[in-house]
Amino acid sequence: ARVTPVNRRVLIVDDEPDVLELVEFKLTGQGFDVIRAATGVEALRKARCESPEVIVLDLLLPDLDGLSVCEILRAQPSTRDVPVVVFSVLDRPLTSARGARARVFRWLKKGSNFDSLCDSVSAAFDEHSDRVNRRVKPEEHPTRRSAG
């Protein structure tokens, strides 16, 4: 059995209730705490308020497209480092500039094996945790010496 740390919070963003329910079922079975959003605006609000460690994002949403959501997330200090796993019927966007700005951790096509999604979310969570743990703490900065 896999040991799962607490507070492995994932935000799932999809406007299809069946997809939300199935992804939530799979991820909670892997020990993740799941937050749901059905629109891009709701996703942005929940990303700021709920502080997920990973976001699973559909690209086709009723209000904002998923890449726009990613670009907004990357522009906000509180969400810029949160890994995003795209889970969509669309293939990886052909526009490399937008894709690069979105800094997507992994792209999965809907219909993929759900084990791949769970593995991708776990890998994104591990990378996020490593990044947070590598940040330099204020007491580790060298102190300034006064001249004289």
mmCIF file of C-alpha atoms in Angstrom:
data_model
loop_
_atom_site.group_PDB
_atom_site.id
_atom_site.type_symbol
_atom_site.label_atom_id
_atom_site.label_comp_id
_atom_site.label_asym_id
_atom_site.label_seq_id
_atom_site.Cartn_x
_atom_site.Cartn_y
_atom_site.Cartn_z
ATOM 1 C CA ALA A 1 0.000 0.000 0.000
ATOM 2 C CA ARG A 2 1.179 3.495 -0.848
ATOM 3 C CA VAL A 3 1.657 5.930 2.044
ATOM 4 C CA THR A 4 0.150 9.306 1.213
ATOM 5 C CA PRO A 5 0.983 12.521 3.025
ATOM 6 C CA VAL A 6 -1.830 14.751 4.194
ATOM 7 C CA ASN A 7 -2.858 17.931 2.370
ATOM 8 C CA ARG A 8 -2.323 16.630 -1.155
ATOM 9 C CA ARG A 9 -4.852 19.095 -2.512
ATOM 10 C CA VAL A 10 -5.809 18.964 -6.194
ATOM 11 C CA LEU A 11 -8.087 21.358 -8.054
ATOM 12 C CA ILE A 12 -9.988 19.658 -10.903
ATOM 13 C CA VAL A 13 -11.347 22.030 -13.558
ATOM 14 C CA ASP A 14 -13.858 20.642 -16.043
ATOM 15 C CA ASP A 15 -17.343 21.696 -17.137
ATOM 16 C CA GLU A 16 -18.539 18.095 -17.549
ATOM 17 C CA PRO A 17 -20.011 16.841 -14.244
ATOM 18 C CA ASP A 18 -19.380 13.185 -15.145
ATOM 19 C CA VAL A 19 -15.694 13.875 -15.763
ATOM 20 C CA LEU A 20 -15.394 15.830 -12.503
ATOM 21 C CA GLU A 21 -16.994 12.981 -10.586
ATOM 22 C CA LEU A 22 -14.854 10.261 -12.170
ATOM 23 C CA VAL A 23 -11.578 12.160 -11.773
ATOM 24 C CA GLU A 24 -12.468 13.030 -8.182
ATOM 25 C CA PHE A 25 -13.242 9.359 -7.468
ATOM 26 C CA LYS A 26 -9.906 8.222 -8.922
ATOM 27 C CA LEU A 27 -7.838 10.888 -7.146
ATOM 28 C CA THR A 28 -9.519 10.542 -3.740
ATOM 29 C CA GLY A 29 -8.847 6.804 -4.040
ATOM 30 C CA GLN A 30 -5.149 7.735 -4.310
ATOM 31 C CA GLY A 31 -5.315 9.861 -1.155
ATOM 32 C CA PHE A 32 -5.776 13.296 -2.721
ATOM 33 C CA ASP A 33 -8.082 15.975 -1.322
ATOM 34 C CA VAL A 34 -10.092 17.216 -4.320
ATOM 35 C CA ILE A 35 -11.561 20.647 -5.013
ATOM 36 C CA ARG A 36 -13.852 21.088 -8.037
ATOM 37 C CA ALA A 37 -14.414 23.965 -10.448
ATOM 38 C CA ALA A 38 -16.593 24.000 -13.579
ATOM 39 C CA THR A 39 -15.429 27.274 -15.178
ATOM 40 C CA GLY A 40 -12.183 29.152 -15.687
ATOM 41 C CA VAL A 41 -13.243 32.028 -13.425
ATOM 42 C CA GLU A 42 -14.235 29.615 -10.652
ATOM 43 C CA ALA A 43 -10.904 27.804 -11.089
ATOM 44 C CA LEU A 44 -8.930 31.045 -10.715
ATOM 45 C CA ARG A 45 -10.864 31.975 -7.564
ATOM 46 C CA LYS A 46 -10.446 28.529 -6.002
ATOM 47 C CA ALA A 47 -6.769 28.385 -6.956
ATOM 48 C CA ARG A 48 -6.190 31.613 -4.988
ATOM 49 C CA CYS A 49 -8.436 30.753 -2.031
ATOM 50 C CA GLU A 50 -7.864 26.997 -1.641
ATOM 51 C CA SER A 51 -4.120 26.824 -2.478
ATOM 52 C CA PRO A 52 -4.043 23.495 -4.331
ATOM 53 C CA GLU A 53 -0.684 21.812 -4.852
ATOM 54 C CA VAL A 54 -1.695 20.582 -8.340
ATOM 55 C CA ILE A 55 -4.348 21.618 -10.886
ATOM 56 C CA VAL A 56 -5.966 19.232 -13.401
ATOM 57 C CA LEU A 57 -7.331 21.439 -16.172
ATOM 58 C CA ASP A 58 -9.559 20.945 -19.210
ATOM 59 C CA LEU A 59 -8.812 23.292 -22.106
ATOM 60 C CA LEU A 60 -12.444 23.651 -23.250
ATOM 61 C CA LEU A 61 -14.320 25.627 -20.616
ATOM 62 C CA PRO A 62 -17.492 27.711 -21.024
ATOM 63 C CA ASP A 63 -15.951 31.084 -20.121
ATOM 64 C CA LEU A 64 -12.147 31.056 -20.521
ATOM 65 C CA ASP A 65 -10.052 28.569 -22.432
ATOM 66 C CA GLY A 66 -7.670 26.474 -20.345
ATOM 67 C CA LEU A 67 -4.519 28.099 -21.722
ATOM 68 C CA SER A 68 -5.853 31.523 -20.688
ATOM 69 C CA VAL A 69 -6.459 30.108 -17.204
ATOM 70 C CA CYS A 70 -2.833 28.863 -17.159
ATOM 71 C CA GLU A 71 -1.487 32.227 -18.289
ATOM 72 C CA ILE A 72 -3.431 34.025 -15.538
ATOM 73 C CA LEU A 73 -2.243 31.481 -12.949
ATOM 74 C CA ARG A 74 1.371 32.064 -14.033
ATOM 75 C CA ALA A 75 0.956 35.839 -13.683
ATOM 76 C CA GLN A 76 -0.182 35.635 -10.045
ATOM 77 C CA PRO A 77 2.460 35.198 -7.324
ATOM 78 C CA SER A 78 0.271 32.858 -5.249
ATOM 79 C CA THR A 79 -0.322 30.420 -8.131
ATOM 80 C CA ARG A 80 2.620 30.848 -10.519
ATOM 81 C CA ASP A 81 4.434 27.704 -9.329
ATOM 82 C CA VAL A 82 1.446 25.352 -9.067
ATOM 83 C CA PRO A 83 1.900 22.506 -11.582
ATOM 84 C CA VAL A 84 -0.910 22.111 -14.125
ATOM 85 C CA VAL A 85 -1.819 18.781 -15.705
ATOM 86 C CA VAL A 86 -3.917 19.371 -18.818
ATOM 87 C CA PHE A 87 -6.613 16.718 -19.294
ATOM 88 C CA SER A 88 -8.529 17.541 -22.448
ATOM 89 C CA VAL A 89 -9.956 16.155 -25.691
ATOM 90 C CA LEU A 90 -7.661 18.607 -27.485
ATOM 91 C CA ASP A 91 -4.136 17.620 -28.405
ATOM 92 C CA ARG A 92 -1.211 19.712 -27.252
ATOM 93 C CA PRO A 93 -1.706 23.176 -28.754
ATOM 94 C CA LEU A 94 0.154 23.839 -31.949
ATOM 95 C CA THR A 95 0.907 27.389 -30.853
ATOM 96 C CA SER A 96 4.205 26.829 -29.105
ATOM 97 C CA ALA A 97 4.364 30.393 -27.731
ATOM 98 C CA ARG A 98 1.105 30.041 -25.787
ATOM 99 C CA GLY A 99 2.021 26.540 -24.679
ATOM 100 C CA ALA A 100 5.400 27.742 -23.416
ATOM 101 C CA ARG A 101 3.816 30.619 -21.451
ATOM 102 C CA ALA A 102 1.335 28.195 -19.900
ATOM 103 C CA ARG A 103 4.194 26.053 -18.513
ATOM 104 C CA VAL A 104 2.047 22.920 -18.400
ATOM 105 C CA PHE A 105 3.577 20.091 -16.360
ATOM 106 C CA ARG A 106 2.001 17.316 -18.438
ATOM 107 C CA TRP A 107 -0.529 17.008 -21.276
ATOM 108 C CA LEU A 108 -2.971 14.073 -21.259
ATOM 109 C CA LYS A 109 -5.733 13.419 -23.720
ATOM 110 C CA LYS A 110 -9.137 12.544 -22.256
ATOM 111 C CA GLY A 111 -9.741 8.894 -22.811
ATOM 112 C CA SER A 112 -6.242 8.135 -21.518
ATOM 113 C CA ASN A 113 -5.868 5.526 -18.857
ATOM 114 C CA PHE A 114 -6.847 7.041 -15.496
ATOM 115 C CA ASP A 115 -3.750 5.481 -13.977
ATOM 116 C CA SER A 116 -1.740 7.825 -16.228
ATOM 117 C CA LEU A 117 -3.690 10.775 -14.831
ATOM 118 C CA CYS A 118 -3.129 9.666 -11.232
ATOM 119 C CA ASP A 119 0.586 9.075 -11.939
ATOM 120 C CA SER A 120 0.870 12.516 -13.563
ATOM 121 C CA VAL A 121 -0.819 14.212 -10.618
ATOM 122 C CA SER A 122 1.469 12.363 -8.171
ATOM 123 C CA ALA A 123 4.554 13.371 -10.179
ATOM 124 C CA ALA A 124 3.360 17.000 -10.326
ATOM 125 C CA PHE A 125 2.711 16.971 -6.587
ATOM 126 C CA ASP A 126 6.205 15.583 -5.910
ATOM 127 C CA GLU A 127 7.801 18.238 -8.127
ATOM 128 C CA HIS A 128 5.809 21.003 -6.413
ATOM 129 C CA SER A 129 6.806 19.696 -2.965
ATOM 130 C CA ASP A 130 10.471 19.529 -4.008
ATOM 131 C CA ARG A 131 10.327 23.096 -5.365
ATOM 132 C CA VAL A 132 8.781 24.390 -2.129
ATOM 133 C CA ASN A 133 11.357 22.534 -0.033
ATOM 134 C CA ARG A 134 14.262 23.915 -2.123
ATOM 135 C CA ARG A 135 13.319 27.544 -1.547
ATOM 136 C CA VAL A 136 15.952 29.358 0.447
ATOM 137 C CA LYS A 137 14.839 30.321 3.914
ATOM 138 C CA PRO A 138 15.488 33.937 5.018
ATOM 139 C CA GLU A 139 17.880 32.840 7.778
ATOM 140 C CA GLU A 140 20.028 31.069 5.143
ATOM 141 C CA HIS A 141 20.799 34.294 3.239
ATOM 142 C CA PRO A 142 24.236 35.702 3.949
ATOM 143 C CA THR A 143 24.090 38.773 6.127
ATOM 144 C CA ARG A 144 25.340 42.104 4.857
ATOM 145 C CA ARG A 145 28.475 43.337 6.417
ATOM 146 C CA SER A 146 28.845 46.997 7.032
ATOM 147 C CA ALA A 147 31.814 48.722 5.490
ATOM 148 C CA GLY A 148 34.212 50.057 7.952
#
